[in-house]
Tab-separated table of C-alpha atoms and ligand atoms in Angstrom:
chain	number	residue	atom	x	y	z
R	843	UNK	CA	17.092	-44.760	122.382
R	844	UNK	CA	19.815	-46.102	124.169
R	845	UNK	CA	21.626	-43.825	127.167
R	846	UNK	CA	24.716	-42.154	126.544
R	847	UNK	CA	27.606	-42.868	127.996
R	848	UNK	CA	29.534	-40.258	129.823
R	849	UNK	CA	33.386	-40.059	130.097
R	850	UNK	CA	32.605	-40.899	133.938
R	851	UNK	CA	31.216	-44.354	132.635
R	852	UNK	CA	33.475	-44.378	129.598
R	853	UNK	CA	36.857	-43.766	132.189
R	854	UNK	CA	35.659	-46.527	134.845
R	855	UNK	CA	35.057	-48.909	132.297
R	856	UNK	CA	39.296	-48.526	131.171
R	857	UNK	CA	40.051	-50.676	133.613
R	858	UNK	CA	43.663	-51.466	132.173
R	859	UNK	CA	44.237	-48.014	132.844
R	860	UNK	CA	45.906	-46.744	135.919
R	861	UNK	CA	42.848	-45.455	138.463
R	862	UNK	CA	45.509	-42.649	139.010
R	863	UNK	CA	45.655	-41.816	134.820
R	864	UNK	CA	42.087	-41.865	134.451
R	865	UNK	CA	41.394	-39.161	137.344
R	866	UNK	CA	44.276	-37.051	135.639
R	867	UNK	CA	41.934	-37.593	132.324
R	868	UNK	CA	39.213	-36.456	134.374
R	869	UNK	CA	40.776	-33.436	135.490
R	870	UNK	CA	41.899	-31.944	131.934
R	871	UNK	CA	38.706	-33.047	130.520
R	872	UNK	CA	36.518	-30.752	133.343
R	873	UNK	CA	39.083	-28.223	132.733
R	874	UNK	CA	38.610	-28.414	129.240
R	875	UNK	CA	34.918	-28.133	129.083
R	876	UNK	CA	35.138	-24.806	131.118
R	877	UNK	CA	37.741	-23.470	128.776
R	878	UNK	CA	35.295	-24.304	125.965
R	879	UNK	CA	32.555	-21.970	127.744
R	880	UNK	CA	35.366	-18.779	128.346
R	881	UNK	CA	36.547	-19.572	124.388
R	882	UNK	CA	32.560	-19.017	123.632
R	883	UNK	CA	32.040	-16.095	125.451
R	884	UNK	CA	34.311	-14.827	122.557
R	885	UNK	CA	34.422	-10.595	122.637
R	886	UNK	CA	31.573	-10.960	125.821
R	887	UNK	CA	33.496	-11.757	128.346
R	888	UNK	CA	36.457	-9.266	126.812
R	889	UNK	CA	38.622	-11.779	126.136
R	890	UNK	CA	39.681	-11.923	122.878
R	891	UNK	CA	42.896	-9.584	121.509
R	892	UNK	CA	46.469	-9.642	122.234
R	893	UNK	CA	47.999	-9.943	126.048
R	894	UNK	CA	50.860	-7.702	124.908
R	895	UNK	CA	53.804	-9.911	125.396
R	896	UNK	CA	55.421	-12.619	124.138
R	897	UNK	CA	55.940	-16.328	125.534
R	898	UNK	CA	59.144	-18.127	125.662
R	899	UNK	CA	58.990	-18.975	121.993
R	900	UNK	CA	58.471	-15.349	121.248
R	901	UNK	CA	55.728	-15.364	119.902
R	902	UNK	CA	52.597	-12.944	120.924
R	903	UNK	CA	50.439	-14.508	123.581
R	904	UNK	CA	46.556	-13.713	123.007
R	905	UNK	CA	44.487	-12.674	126.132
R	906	UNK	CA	42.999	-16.794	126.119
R	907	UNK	CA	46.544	-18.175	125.466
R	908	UNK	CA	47.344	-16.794	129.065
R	909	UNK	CA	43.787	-17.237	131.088
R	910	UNK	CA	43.294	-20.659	129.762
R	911	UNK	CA	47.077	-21.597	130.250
R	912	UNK	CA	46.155	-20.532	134.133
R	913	UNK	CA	42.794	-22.517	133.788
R	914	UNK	CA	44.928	-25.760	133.548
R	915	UNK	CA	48.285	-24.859	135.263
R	916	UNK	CA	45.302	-24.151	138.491
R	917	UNK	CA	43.657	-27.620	138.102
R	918	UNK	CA	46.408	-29.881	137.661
R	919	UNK	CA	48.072	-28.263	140.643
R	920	UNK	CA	45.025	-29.584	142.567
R	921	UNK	CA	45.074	-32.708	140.795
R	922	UNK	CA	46.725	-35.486	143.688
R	923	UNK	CA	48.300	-37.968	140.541
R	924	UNK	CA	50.185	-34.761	138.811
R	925	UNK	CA	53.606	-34.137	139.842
R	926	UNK	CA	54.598	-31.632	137.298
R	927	UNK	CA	53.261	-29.557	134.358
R	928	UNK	CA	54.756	-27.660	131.235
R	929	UNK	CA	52.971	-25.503	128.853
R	930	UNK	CA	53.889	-24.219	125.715
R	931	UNK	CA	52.902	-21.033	126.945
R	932	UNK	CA	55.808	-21.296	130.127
R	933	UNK	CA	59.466	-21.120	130.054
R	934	UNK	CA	59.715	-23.545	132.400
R	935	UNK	CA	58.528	-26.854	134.160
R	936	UNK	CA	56.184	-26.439	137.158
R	937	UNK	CA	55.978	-28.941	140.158
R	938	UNK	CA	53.130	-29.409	142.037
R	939	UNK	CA	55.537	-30.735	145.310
R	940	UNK	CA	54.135	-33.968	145.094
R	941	UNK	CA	55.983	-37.344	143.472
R	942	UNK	CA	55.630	-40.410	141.567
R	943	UNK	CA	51.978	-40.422	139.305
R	944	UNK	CA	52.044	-38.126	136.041
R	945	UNK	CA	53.304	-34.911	134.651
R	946	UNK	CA	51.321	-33.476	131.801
R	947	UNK	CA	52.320	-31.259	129.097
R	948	UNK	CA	49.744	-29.045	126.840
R	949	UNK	CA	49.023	-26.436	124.499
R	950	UNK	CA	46.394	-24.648	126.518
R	951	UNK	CA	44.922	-22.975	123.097
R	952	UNK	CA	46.468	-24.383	120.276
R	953	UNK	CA	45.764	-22.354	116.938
R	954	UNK	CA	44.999	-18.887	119.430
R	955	UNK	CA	45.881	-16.841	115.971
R	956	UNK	CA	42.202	-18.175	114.711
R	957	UNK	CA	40.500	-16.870	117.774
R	958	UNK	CA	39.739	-13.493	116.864
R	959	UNK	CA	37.891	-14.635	113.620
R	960	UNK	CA	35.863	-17.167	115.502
R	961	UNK	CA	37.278	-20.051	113.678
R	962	UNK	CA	38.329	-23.445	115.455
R	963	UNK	CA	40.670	-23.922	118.152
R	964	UNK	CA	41.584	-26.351	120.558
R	965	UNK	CA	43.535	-27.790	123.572
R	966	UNK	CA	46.092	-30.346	123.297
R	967	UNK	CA	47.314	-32.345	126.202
R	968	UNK	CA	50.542	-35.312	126.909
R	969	UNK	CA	50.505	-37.548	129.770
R	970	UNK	CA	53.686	-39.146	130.994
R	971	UNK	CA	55.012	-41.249	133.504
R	972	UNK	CA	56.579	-39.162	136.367
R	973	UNK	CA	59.750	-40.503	138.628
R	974	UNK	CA	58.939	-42.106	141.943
R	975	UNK	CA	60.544	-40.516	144.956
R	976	UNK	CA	61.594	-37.245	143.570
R	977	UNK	CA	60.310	-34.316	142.459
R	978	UNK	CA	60.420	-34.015	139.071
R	979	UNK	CA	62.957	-31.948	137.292
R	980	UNK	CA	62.862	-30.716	133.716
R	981	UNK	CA	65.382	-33.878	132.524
R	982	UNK	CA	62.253	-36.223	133.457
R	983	UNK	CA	60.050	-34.327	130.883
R	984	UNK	CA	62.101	-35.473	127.938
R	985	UNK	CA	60.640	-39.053	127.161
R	986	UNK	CA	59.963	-40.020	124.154
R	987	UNK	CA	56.270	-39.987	122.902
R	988	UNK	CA	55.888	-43.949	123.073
R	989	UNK	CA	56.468	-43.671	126.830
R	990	UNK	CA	52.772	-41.505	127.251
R	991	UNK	CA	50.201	-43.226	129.620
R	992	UNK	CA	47.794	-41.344	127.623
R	993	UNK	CA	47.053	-37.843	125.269
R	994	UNK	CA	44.234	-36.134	123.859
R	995	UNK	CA	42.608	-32.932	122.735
R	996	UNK	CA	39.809	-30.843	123.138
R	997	UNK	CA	38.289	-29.669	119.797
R	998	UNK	CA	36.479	-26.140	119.799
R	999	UNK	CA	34.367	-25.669	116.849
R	1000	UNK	CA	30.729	-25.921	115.515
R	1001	UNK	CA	30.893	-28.964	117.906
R	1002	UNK	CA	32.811	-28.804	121.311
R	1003	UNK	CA	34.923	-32.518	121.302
R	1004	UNK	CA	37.686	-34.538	123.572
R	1005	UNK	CA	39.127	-36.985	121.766
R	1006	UNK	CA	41.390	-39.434	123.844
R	1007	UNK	CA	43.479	-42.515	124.116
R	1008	UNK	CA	44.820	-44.507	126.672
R	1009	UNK	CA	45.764	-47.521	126.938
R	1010	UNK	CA	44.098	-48.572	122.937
R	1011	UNK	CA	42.403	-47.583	120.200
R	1012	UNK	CA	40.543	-43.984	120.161
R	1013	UNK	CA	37.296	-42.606	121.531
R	1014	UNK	CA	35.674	-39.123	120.956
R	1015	UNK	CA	33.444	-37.492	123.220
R	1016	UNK	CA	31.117	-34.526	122.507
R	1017	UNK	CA	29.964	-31.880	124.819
R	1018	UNK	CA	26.636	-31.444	125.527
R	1019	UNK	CA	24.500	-28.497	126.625
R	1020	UNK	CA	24.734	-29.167	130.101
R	1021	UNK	CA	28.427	-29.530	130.130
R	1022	UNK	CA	28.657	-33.163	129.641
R	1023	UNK	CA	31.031	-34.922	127.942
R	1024	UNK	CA	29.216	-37.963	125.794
R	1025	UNK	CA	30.766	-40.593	123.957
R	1026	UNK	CA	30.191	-40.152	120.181
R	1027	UNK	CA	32.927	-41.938	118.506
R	1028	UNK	CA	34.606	-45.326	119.833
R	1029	UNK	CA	37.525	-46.966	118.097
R	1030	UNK	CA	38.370	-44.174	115.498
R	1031	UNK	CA	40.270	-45.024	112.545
R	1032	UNK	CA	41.941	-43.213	109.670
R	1033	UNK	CA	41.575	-44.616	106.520
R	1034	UNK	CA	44.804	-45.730	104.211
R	1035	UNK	CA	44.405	-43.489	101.577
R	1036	UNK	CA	43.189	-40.118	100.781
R	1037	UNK	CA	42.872	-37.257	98.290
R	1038	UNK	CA	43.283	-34.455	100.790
R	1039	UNK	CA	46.304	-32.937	101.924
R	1040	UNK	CA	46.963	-30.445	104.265
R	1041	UNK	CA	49.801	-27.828	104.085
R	1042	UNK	CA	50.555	-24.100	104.345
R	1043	UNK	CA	51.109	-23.628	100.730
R	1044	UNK	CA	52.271	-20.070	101.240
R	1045	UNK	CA	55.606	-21.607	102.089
R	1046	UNK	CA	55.926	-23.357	99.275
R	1047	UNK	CA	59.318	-21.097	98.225
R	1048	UNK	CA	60.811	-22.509	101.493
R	1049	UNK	CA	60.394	-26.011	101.307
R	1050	UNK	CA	63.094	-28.384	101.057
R	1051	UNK	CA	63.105	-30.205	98.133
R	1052	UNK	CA	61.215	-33.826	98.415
R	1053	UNK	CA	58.178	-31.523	99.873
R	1054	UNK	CA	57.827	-29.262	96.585
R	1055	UNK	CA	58.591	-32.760	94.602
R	1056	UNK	CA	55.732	-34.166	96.549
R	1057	UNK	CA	53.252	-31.575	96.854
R	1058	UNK	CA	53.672	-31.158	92.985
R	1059	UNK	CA	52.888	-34.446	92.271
R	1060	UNK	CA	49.526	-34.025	94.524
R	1061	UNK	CA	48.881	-31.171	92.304
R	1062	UNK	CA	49.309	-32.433	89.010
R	1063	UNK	CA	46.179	-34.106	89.439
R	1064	UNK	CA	44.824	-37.089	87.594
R	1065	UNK	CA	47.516	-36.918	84.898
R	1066	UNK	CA	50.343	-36.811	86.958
R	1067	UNK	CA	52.731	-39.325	88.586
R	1068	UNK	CA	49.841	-39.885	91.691
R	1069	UNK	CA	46.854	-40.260	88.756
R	1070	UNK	CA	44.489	-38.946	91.099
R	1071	UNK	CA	43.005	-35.119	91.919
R	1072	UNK	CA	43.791	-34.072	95.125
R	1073	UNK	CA	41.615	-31.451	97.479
R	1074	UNK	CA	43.520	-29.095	100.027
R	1075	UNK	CA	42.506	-27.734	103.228
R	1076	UNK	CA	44.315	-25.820	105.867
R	1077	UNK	CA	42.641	-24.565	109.063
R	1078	UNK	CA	46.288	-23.200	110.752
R	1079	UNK	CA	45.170	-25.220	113.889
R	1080	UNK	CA	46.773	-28.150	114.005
R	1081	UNK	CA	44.099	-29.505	116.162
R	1082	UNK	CA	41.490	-28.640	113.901
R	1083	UNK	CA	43.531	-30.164	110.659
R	1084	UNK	CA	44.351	-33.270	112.402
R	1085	UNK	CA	40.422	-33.971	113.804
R	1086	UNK	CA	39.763	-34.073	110.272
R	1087	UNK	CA	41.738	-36.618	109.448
R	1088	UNK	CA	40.695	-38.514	112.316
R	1089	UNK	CA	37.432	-38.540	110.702
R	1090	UNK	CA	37.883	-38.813	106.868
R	1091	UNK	CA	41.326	-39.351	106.865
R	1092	UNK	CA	43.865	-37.069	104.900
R	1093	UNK	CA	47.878	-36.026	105.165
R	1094	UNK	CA	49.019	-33.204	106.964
R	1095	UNK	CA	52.577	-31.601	106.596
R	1096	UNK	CA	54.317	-28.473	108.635
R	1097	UNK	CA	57.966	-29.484	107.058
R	1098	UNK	CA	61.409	-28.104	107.617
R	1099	UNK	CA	61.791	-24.620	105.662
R	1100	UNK	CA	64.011	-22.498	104.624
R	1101	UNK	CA	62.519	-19.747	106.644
R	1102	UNK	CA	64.291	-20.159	109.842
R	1103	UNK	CA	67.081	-22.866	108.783
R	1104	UNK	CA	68.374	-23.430	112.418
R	1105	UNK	CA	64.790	-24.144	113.698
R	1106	UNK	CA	63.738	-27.944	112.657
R	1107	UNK	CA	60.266	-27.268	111.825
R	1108	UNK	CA	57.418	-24.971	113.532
R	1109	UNK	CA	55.490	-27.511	115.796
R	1110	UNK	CA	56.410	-28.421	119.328
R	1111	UNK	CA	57.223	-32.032	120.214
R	1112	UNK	CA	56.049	-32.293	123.441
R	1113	UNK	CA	52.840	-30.260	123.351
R	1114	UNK	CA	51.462	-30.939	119.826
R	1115	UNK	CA	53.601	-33.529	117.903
R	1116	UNK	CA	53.806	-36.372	120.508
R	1117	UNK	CA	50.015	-36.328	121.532
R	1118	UNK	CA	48.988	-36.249	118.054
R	1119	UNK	CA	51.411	-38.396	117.154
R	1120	UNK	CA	50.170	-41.260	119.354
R	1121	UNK	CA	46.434	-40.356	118.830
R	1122	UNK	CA	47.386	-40.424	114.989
R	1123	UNK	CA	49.319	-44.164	115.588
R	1124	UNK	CA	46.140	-45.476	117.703
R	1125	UNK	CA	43.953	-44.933	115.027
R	1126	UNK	CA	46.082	-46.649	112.412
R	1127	UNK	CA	47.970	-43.964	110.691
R	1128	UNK	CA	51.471	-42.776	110.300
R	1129	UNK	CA	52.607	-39.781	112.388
R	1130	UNK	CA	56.304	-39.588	111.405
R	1131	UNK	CA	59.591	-36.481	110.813
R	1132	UNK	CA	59.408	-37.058	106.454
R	1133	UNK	CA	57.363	-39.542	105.607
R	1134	UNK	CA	59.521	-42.519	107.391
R	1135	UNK	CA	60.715	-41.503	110.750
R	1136	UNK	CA	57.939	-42.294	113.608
R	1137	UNK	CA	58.002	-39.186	115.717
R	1138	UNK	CA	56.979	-41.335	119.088
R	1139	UNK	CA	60.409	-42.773	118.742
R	1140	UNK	CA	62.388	-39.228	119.123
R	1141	UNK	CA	64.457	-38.835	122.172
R	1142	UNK	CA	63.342	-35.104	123.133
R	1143	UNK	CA	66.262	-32.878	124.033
R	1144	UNK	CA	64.566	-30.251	125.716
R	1145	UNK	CA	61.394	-28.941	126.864
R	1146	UNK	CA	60.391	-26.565	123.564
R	1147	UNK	CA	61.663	-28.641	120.850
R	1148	UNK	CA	59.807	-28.553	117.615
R	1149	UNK	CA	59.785	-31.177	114.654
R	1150	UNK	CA	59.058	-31.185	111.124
R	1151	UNK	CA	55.792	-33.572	110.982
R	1152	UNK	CA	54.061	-35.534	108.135
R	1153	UNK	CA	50.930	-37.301	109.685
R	1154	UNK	CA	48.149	-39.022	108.758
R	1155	UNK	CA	46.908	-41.607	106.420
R	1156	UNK	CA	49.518	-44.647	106.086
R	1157	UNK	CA	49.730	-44.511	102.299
R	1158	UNK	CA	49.991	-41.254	101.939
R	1159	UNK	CA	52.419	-40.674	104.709
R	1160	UNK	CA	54.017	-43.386	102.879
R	1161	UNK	CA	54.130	-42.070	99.717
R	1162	UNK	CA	56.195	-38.719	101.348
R	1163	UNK	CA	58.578	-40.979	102.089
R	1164	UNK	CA	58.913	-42.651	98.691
R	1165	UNK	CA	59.215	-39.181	97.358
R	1166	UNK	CA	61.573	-39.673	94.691
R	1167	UNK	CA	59.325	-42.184	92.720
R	1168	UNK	CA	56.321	-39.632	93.173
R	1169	UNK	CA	58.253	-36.455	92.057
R	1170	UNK	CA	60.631	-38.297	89.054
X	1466	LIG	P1	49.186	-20.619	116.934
X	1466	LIG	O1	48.678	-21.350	118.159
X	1466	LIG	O2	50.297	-19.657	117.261
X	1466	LIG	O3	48.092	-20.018	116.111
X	1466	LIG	O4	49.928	-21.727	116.029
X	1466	LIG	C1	49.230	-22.857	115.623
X	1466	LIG	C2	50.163	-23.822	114.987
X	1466	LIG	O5	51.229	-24.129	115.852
X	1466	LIG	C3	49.488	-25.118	114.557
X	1466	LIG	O6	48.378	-25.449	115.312
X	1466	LIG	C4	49.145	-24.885	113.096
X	1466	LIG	O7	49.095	-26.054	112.342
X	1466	LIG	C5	50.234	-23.957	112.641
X	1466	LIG	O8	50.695	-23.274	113.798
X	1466	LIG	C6	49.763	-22.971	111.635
X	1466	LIG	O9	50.853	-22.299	111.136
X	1466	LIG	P2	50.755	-21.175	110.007
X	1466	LIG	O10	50.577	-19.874	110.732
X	1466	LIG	O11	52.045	-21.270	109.277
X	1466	LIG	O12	49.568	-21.464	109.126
């Protein structure tokens, strides 16, 4: 049997990567594997349950959302390259004091509301470009998602997985009992078309209407306009959804609703849409704001935007945006 490689190996071999990038990689990946040992200590270490306030987004913070949040916030502050940090969990940037190299945005836990029923969660990270000879402000955050040097996520379920890119294409990396990160999965791609979509259908009432025209022609099965049966899953991370489609490709939708009409959609842009977004890209599908507008090309307007997002498989994604052929 050949040896694994190790993200060690696997980073010095990216040699059209920055040496600075891959060390920030480094850093988030460590981090990450410890977070995957606290997330498993579930109810042992007393960890799971509410923190009893909100964060900025008001929304209630889970005891993990806050001690892995501090996990990362403490090792990219001793990370030289990192210049700055923001967290969907903070109201505000953080700056480390130092300049030039990266700043890094994340979703510390993303999907915390599955935690306390043991189902999948994960962390989802952004790395951009910082200024050189300043420190960074929060106006030098907001670059749009093309501009990352790299993103990934960290994946904790039945298996413990980074996925990554950097400079190309898309690698996955699985954790091993000894805390190891080993490559699994090298140049992943989603495939053009699918039968699986991916959608909180208990919005349905909400929806604007090319989404209901197009999630009714998914439903209409083999006899209607799509002439195919379609499966639906929904895990309510998106990290969890859009690993799946990574690996068997699929579409997955948190649209616009009616619910909150001032707020464009639920997800954030910089800590979950724009990572995903190029990850999704990489590996040859469409990550885009209704089925035609790439989300990479946004021009962020502040730090806790959110978007509506369609992702996944090109034809599919595609097919959103041809909506009014699907649903006439
Ligand atoms: P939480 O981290 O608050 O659980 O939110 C997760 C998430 O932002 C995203 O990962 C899911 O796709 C989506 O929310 C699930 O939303 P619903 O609660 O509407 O299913």
């Amino acid at each position: 049997m050949t040896k694994p490689i190790t993200l060690a190996t696997y980073l010095a071999s990216q040699s059209a990567a920055d040496a600075a990038l891959r060390a920030v990689v480094a850093n988030v990946a460590q981090t990450c594997a410890e977070i995957s040992r606290v997330v498993a200590g579930g109810a042992l270490t007393g960890s799971l349950g509410a923190a009893g306030h909100t964060n900025v987004q008001d929304e209630e913070q889970k005891k993990l959302d806050v001690i892995t949040n501090d996990m990362l916030r403490a090792a990219l502050d001793g990370c030289a390259p990192v210049a700055g940090l923001a967290s969907e969990e903070l109201d505000t940037i953080e700056t480390t004091g130092r300049e030039g190299g990266f700043l890094v945005t994340f979703d510390p836990l993303d999907g915390s509301s599955n935690i306390d029923v043991n189902v999948s969660v994960g962390t989802i990270f952004s790395i951009l470009p910082a200024p050189a000879g300043k420190v960074p402000d929060e106006a030098d955050f907001l670059q749009p998602g093309r501009r990352q040097a790299a993103a990934g996520y960290a994946l904790y379920g039945p298996q413990t997985m980074l996925v990554l890119t950097l400079t190309e294409g898309v690698a996955a990396f699985t954790l091993d009992a000894g805390g190891e990160w080993l490559l699994t999965h090298e140049a992943l791609s989603i495939p053009a078309d699918t039968k699986e979509f991916a959608i909180n259908m208990s919005n349905q009432r909400h929806w604007a209407e090319p989404v209901r025209r197009y999630i009714d022609g998914c439903l209409q099965g083999k006899t209607g306009p799509r002439g195919k049966d379609f499966n639906m899953r929904w895990v309510a991370a998106m990290v969890a959804d859009v690993h799946r489609i990574l690996m068997r490709g699929g579409i997955f939708l948190y649209p616009w609703d009616a619910r909150e009409p001032d707020r464009a959609g639920k997800l954030r842009l910089m800590y979950e849409a724009n990572p995903m977004s190029l990850i999704v890209e990489r590996a040859g599908g469409k990550s885009t704001t209704d089925g035609v507008a790439p989300i990479l090309d946004l021009q962020p307007t502040k730090l806790h935007q959110r978007v509506p997002v369609v992702l996944g498989s090109a034809n599919e994604v595609d097919q959103v945006g041809a909506v009014d052929q699907v649903g006439a």
